[in-house]
PDB file of C-alpha atoms in Angstrom:
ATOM      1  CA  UNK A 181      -4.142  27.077  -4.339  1.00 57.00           C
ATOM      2  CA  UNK A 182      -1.404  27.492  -1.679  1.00 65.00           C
ATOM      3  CA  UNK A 183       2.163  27.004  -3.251  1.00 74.00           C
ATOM      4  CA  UNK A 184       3.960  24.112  -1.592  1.00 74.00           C
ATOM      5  CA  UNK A 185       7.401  25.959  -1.310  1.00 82.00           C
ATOM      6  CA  UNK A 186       5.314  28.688   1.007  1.00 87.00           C
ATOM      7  CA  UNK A 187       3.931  26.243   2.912  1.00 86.00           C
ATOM      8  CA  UNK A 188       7.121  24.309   3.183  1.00 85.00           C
ATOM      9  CA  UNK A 189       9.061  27.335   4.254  1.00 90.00           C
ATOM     10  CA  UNK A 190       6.530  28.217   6.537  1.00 91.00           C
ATOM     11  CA  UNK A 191       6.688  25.084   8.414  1.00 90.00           C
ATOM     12  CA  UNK A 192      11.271  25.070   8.669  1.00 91.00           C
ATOM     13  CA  UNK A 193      11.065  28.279   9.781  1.00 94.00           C
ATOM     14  CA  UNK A 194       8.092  26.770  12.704  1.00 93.00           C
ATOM     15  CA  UNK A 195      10.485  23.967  13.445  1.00 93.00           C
ATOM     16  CA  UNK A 196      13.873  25.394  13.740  1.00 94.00           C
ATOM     17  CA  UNK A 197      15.292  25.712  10.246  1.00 93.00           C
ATOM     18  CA  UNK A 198      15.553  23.139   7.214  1.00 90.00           C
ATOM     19  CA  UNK A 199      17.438  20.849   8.496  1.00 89.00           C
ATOM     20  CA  UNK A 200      15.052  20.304  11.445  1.00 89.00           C
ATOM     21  CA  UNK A 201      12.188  20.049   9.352  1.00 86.00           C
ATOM     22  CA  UNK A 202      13.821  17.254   7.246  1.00 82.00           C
ATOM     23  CA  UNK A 203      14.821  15.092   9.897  1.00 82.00           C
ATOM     24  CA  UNK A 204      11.429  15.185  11.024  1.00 82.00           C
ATOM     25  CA  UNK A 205      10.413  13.787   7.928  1.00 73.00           C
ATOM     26  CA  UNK A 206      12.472  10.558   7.955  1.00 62.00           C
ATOM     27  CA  UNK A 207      14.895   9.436   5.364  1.00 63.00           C
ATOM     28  CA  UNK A 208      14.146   9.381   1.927  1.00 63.00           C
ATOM     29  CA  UNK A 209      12.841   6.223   0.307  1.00 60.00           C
ATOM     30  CA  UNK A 210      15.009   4.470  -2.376  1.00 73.00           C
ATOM     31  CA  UNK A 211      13.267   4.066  -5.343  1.00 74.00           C
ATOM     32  CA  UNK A 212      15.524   1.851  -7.271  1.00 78.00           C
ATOM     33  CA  UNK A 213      14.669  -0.115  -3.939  1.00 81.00           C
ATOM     34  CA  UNK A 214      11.159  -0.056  -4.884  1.00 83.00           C
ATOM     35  CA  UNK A 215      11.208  -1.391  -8.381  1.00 87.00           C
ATOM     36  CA  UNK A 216      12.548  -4.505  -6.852  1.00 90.00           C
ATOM     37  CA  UNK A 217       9.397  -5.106  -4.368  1.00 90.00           C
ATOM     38  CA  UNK A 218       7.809  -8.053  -5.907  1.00 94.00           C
ATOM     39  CA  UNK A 219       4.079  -7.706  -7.072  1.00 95.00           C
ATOM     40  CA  UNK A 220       2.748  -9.827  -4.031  1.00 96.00           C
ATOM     41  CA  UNK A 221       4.504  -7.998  -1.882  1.00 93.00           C
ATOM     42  CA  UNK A 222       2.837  -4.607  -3.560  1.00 92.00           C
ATOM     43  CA  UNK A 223      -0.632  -6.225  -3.167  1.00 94.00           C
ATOM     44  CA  UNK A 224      -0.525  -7.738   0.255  1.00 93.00           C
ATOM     45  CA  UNK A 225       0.529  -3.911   1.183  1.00 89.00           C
ATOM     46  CA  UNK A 226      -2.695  -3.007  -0.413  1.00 90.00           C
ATOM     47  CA  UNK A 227      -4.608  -5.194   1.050  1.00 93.00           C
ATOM     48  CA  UNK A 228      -3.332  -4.598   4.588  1.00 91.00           C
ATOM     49  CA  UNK A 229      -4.015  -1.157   4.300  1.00 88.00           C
ATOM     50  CA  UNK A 230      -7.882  -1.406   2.900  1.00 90.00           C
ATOM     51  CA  UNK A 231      -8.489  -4.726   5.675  1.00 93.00           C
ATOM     52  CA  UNK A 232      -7.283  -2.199   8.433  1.00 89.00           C
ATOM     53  CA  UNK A 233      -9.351   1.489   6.773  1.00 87.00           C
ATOM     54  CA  UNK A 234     -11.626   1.940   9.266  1.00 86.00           C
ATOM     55  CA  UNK A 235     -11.030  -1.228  12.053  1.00 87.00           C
ATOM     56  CA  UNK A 236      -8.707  -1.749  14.910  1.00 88.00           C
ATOM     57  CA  UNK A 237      -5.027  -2.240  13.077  1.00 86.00           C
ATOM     58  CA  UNK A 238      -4.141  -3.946  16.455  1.00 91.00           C
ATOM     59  CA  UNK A 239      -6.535  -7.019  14.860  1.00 92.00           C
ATOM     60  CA  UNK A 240      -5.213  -7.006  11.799  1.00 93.00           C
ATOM     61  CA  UNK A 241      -1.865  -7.159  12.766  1.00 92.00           C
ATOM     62  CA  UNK A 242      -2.682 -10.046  15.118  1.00 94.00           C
ATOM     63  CA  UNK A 243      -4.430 -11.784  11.665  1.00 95.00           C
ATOM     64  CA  UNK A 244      -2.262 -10.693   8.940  1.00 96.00           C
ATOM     65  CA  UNK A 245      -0.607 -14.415   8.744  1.00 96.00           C
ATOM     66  CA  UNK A 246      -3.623 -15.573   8.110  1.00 97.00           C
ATOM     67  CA  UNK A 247      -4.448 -13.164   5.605  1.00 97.00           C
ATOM     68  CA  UNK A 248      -1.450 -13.977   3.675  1.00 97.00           C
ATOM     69  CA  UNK A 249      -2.447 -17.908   3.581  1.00 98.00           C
ATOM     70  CA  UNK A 250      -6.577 -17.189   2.651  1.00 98.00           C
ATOM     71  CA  UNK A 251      -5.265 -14.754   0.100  1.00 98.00           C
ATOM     72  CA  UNK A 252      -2.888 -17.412  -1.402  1.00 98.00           C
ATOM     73  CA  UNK A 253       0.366 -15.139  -0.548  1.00 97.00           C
ATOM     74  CA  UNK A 254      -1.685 -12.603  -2.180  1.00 97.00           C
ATOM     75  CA  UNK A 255       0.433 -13.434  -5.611  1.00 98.00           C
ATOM     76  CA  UNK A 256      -1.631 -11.560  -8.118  1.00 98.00           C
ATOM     77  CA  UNK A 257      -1.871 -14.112 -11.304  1.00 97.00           C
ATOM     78  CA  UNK A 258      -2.891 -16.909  -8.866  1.00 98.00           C
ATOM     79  CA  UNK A 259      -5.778 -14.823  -7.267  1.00 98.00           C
ATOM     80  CA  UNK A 260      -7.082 -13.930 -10.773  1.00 98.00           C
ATOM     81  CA  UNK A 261      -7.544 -17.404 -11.911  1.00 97.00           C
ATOM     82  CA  UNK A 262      -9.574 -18.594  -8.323  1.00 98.00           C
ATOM     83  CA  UNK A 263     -13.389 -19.284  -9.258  1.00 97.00           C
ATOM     84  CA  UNK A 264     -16.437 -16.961  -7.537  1.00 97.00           C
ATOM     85  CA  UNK A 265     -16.618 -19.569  -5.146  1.00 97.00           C
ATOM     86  CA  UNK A 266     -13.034 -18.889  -3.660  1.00 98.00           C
ATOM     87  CA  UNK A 267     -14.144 -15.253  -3.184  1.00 97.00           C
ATOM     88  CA  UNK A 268     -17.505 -16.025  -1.663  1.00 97.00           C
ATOM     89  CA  UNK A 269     -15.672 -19.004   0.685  1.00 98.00           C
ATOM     90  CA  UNK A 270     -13.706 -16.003   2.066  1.00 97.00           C
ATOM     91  CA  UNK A 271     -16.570 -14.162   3.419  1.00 97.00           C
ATOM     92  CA  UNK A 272     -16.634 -17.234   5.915  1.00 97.00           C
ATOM     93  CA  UNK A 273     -12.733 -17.233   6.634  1.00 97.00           C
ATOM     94  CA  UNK A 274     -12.055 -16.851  10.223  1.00 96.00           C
ATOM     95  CA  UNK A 275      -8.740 -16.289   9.411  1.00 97.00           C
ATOM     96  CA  UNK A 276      -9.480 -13.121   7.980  1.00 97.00           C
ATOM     97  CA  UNK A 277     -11.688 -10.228   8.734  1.00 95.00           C
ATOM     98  CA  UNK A 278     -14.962 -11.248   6.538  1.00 95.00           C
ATOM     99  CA  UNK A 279     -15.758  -8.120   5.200  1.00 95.00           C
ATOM    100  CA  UNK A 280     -17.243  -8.949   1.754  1.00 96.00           C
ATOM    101  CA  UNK A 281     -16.179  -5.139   0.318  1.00 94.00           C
ATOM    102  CA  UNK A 282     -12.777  -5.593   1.484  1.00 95.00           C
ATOM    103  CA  UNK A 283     -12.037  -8.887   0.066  1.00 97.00           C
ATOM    104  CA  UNK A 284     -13.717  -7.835  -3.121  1.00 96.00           C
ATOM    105  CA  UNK A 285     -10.794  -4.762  -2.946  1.00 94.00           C
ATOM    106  CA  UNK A 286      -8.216  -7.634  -3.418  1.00 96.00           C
ATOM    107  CA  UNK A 287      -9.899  -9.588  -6.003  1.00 97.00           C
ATOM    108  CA  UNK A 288     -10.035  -5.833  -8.088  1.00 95.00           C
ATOM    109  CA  UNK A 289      -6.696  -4.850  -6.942  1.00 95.00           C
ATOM    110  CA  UNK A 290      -5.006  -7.745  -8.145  1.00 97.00           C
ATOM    111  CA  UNK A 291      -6.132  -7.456 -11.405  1.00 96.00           C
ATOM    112  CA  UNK A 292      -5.160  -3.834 -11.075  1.00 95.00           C
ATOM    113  CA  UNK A 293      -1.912  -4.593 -10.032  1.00 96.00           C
ATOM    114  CA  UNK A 294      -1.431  -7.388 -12.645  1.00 97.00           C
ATOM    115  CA  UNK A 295      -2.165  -4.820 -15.486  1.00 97.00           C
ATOM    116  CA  UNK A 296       0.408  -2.223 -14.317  1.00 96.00           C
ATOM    117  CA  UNK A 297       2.679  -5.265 -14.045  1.00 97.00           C
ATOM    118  CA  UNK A 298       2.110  -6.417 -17.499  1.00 97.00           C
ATOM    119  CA  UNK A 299       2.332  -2.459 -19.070  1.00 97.00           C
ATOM    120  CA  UNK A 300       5.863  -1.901 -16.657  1.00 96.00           C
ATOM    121  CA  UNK A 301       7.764  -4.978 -15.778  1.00 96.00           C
ATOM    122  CA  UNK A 302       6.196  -4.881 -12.442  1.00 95.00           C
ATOM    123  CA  UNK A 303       4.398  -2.443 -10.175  1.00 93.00           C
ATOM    124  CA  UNK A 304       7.421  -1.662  -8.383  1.00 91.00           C
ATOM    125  CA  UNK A 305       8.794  -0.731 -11.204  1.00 93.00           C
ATOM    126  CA  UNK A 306       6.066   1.695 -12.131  1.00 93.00           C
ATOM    127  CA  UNK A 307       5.945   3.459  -9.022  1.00 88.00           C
ATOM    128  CA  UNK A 308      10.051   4.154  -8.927  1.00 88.00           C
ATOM    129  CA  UNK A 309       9.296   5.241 -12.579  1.00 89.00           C
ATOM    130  CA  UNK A 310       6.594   7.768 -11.312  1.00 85.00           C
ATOM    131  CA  UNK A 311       7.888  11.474 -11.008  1.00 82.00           C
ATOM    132  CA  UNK A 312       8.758  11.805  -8.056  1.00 72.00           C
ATOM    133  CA  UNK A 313       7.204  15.864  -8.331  1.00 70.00           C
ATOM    134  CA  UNK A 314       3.614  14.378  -9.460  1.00 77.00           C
ATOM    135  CA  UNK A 315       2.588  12.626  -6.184  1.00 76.00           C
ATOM    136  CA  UNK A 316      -0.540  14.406  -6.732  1.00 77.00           C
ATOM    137  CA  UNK A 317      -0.516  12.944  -9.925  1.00 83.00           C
ATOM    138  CA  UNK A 318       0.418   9.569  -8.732  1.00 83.00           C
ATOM    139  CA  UNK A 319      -2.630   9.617  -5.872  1.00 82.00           C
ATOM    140  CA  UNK A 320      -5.345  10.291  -8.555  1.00 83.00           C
ATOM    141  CA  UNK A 321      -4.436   6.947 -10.779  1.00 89.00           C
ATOM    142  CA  UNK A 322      -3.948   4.823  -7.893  1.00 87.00           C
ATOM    143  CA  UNK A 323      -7.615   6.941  -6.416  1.00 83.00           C
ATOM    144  CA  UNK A 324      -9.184   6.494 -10.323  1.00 87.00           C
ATOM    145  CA  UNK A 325      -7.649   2.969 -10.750  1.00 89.00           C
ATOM    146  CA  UNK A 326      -6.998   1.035  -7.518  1.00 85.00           C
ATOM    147  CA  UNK A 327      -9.734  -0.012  -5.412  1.00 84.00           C
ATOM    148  CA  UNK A 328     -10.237   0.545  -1.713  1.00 71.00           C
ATOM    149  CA  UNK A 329     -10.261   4.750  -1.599  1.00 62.00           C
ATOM    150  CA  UNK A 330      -7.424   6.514  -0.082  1.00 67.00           C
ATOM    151  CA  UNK A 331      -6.333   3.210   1.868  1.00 67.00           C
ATOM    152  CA  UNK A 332      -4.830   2.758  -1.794  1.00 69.00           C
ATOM    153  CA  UNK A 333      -2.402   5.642  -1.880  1.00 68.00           C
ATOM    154  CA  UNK A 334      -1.822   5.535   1.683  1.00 65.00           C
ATOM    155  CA  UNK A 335      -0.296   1.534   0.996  1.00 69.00           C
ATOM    156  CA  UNK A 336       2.355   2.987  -1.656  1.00 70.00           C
ATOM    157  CA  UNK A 337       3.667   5.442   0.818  1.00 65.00           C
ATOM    158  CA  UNK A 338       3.743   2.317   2.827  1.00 66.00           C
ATOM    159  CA  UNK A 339       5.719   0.111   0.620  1.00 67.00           C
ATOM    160  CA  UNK A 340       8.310   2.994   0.405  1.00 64.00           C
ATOM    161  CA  UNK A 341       7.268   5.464  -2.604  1.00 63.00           C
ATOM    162  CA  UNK A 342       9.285   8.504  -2.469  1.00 55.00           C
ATOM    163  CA  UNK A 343       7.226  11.072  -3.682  1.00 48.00           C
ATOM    164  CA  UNK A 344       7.175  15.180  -3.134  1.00 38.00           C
ATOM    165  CA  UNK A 345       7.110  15.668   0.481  1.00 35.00           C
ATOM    166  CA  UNK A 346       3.629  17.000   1.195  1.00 35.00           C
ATOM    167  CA  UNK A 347       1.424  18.028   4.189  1.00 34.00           C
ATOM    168  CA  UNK A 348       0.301  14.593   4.537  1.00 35.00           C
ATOM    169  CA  UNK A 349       3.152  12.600   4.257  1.00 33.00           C
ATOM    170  CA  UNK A 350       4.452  12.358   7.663  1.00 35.00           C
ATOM    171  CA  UNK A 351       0.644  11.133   8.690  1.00 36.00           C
ATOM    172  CA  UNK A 352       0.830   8.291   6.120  1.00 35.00           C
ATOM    173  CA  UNK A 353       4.588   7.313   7.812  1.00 36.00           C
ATOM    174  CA  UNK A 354       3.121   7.536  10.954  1.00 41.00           C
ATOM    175  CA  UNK A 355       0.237   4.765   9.893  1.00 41.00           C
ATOM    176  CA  UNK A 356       2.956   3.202   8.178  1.00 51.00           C
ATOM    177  CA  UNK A 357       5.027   2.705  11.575  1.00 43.00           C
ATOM    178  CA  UNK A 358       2.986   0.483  13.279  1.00 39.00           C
ATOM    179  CA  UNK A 359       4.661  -2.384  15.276  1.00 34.00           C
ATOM    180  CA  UNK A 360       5.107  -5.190  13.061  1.00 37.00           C
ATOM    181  CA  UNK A 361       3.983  -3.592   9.894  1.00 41.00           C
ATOM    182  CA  UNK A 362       7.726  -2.348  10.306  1.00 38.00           C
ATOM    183  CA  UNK A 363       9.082  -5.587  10.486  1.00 39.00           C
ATOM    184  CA  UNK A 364       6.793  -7.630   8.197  1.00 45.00           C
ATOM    185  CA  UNK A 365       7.821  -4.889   5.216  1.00 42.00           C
ATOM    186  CA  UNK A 366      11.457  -5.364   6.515  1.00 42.00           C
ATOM    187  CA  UNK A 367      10.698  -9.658   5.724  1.00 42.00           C
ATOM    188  CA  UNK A 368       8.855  -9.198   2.438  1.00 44.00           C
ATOM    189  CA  UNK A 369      11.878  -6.975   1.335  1.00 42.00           C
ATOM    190  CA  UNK A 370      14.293  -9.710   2.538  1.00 42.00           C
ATOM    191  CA  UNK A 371      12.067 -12.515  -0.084  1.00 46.00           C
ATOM    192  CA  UNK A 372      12.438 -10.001  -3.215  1.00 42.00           C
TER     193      UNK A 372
END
């Protein structure tokens, strides 16, 4: 395996020096930030991310209001307690893309992210506990634990871990970046 460092000072000499390379690579998340994001707020990123794996994000940025109201504000302990029939009305939601894989993601994900919550405080919290060296580390629990494949890691980049910077972080800010995605994160900050 390829130490980072190399490849790191590999790619600042490529763009002009360190400095260079670090600008290009945005500012730094605040963790302390993160602990604060509530757990709805943690799972609706989730869920935005797996809904829009593989499908036209354009769509689901159009539809994401009416994700949050089929998905109950996508508040974790009030999803868990819905009956199968909730789940299976959803695959009939026009408000939502009805995509019964995906919606199962959420159901899984919010008992996923109701566990962490229980074990840390909250999810936030966990993640701005998480090393920020081990984002490898990090990626393989969310990977082993979170359901919805690497739409799951990319969403915590999303909601503002720090992490290691890494080869593939600036493509996951990139996704990240997408009009209104910007702005809705900027709102759900605003209700924590």
């Amino acid at each position: 395996m390829v130490d980072f460092q190399k490849i790191r000072a590999r790619a600042a000499k490529r763009k002009g020096g360190e400095a260079a390379l670090t600008s290009l690579l945005g500012p730094t998340p605040d963790n302390a930030a993160l602990a604060k994001i509530a757990d709805d707020r943690i799972l609706s990123t989730m869920a935005e991310r797996v809904f829009a794996a593989g499908f036209v994000w354009r769509v689901i940025e159009q539809k994401w209001p009416g994700f949050e109201e089929a998905f109950l504000g996508f508040e974790p302990k009030r999803l868990l307690f819905q009956p199968d029939d909730f789940w299976h009305d959803l695959t009939a939601d026009k408000r939502i893309v009805r995509n019964p894989q995906k919606i199962k993601s959420v159901r899984d994900n919010a008992a996923f992210v109701e566990r962490v919550s229980k074990e840390h405080g909250s999810f936030g919290k966990f993640l701005a506990d998480w090393p920020a060296g081990d984002q490898v580390g990090l990626m393989a629990y969310l990977g082993k634990h979170g359901a919805g494949s690497a739409a799951i890691p990319a969403s915590i980049f999303c909601a503002g871990w720090s992490g290691t910077p890494s080869s593939s972080r600036p493509t996951w800010r990139q996704r990240c970046a997408t009009p209104g995605s910007t702005s809705r994160r900027a709102r759900h900050r605003r209700r924590t």
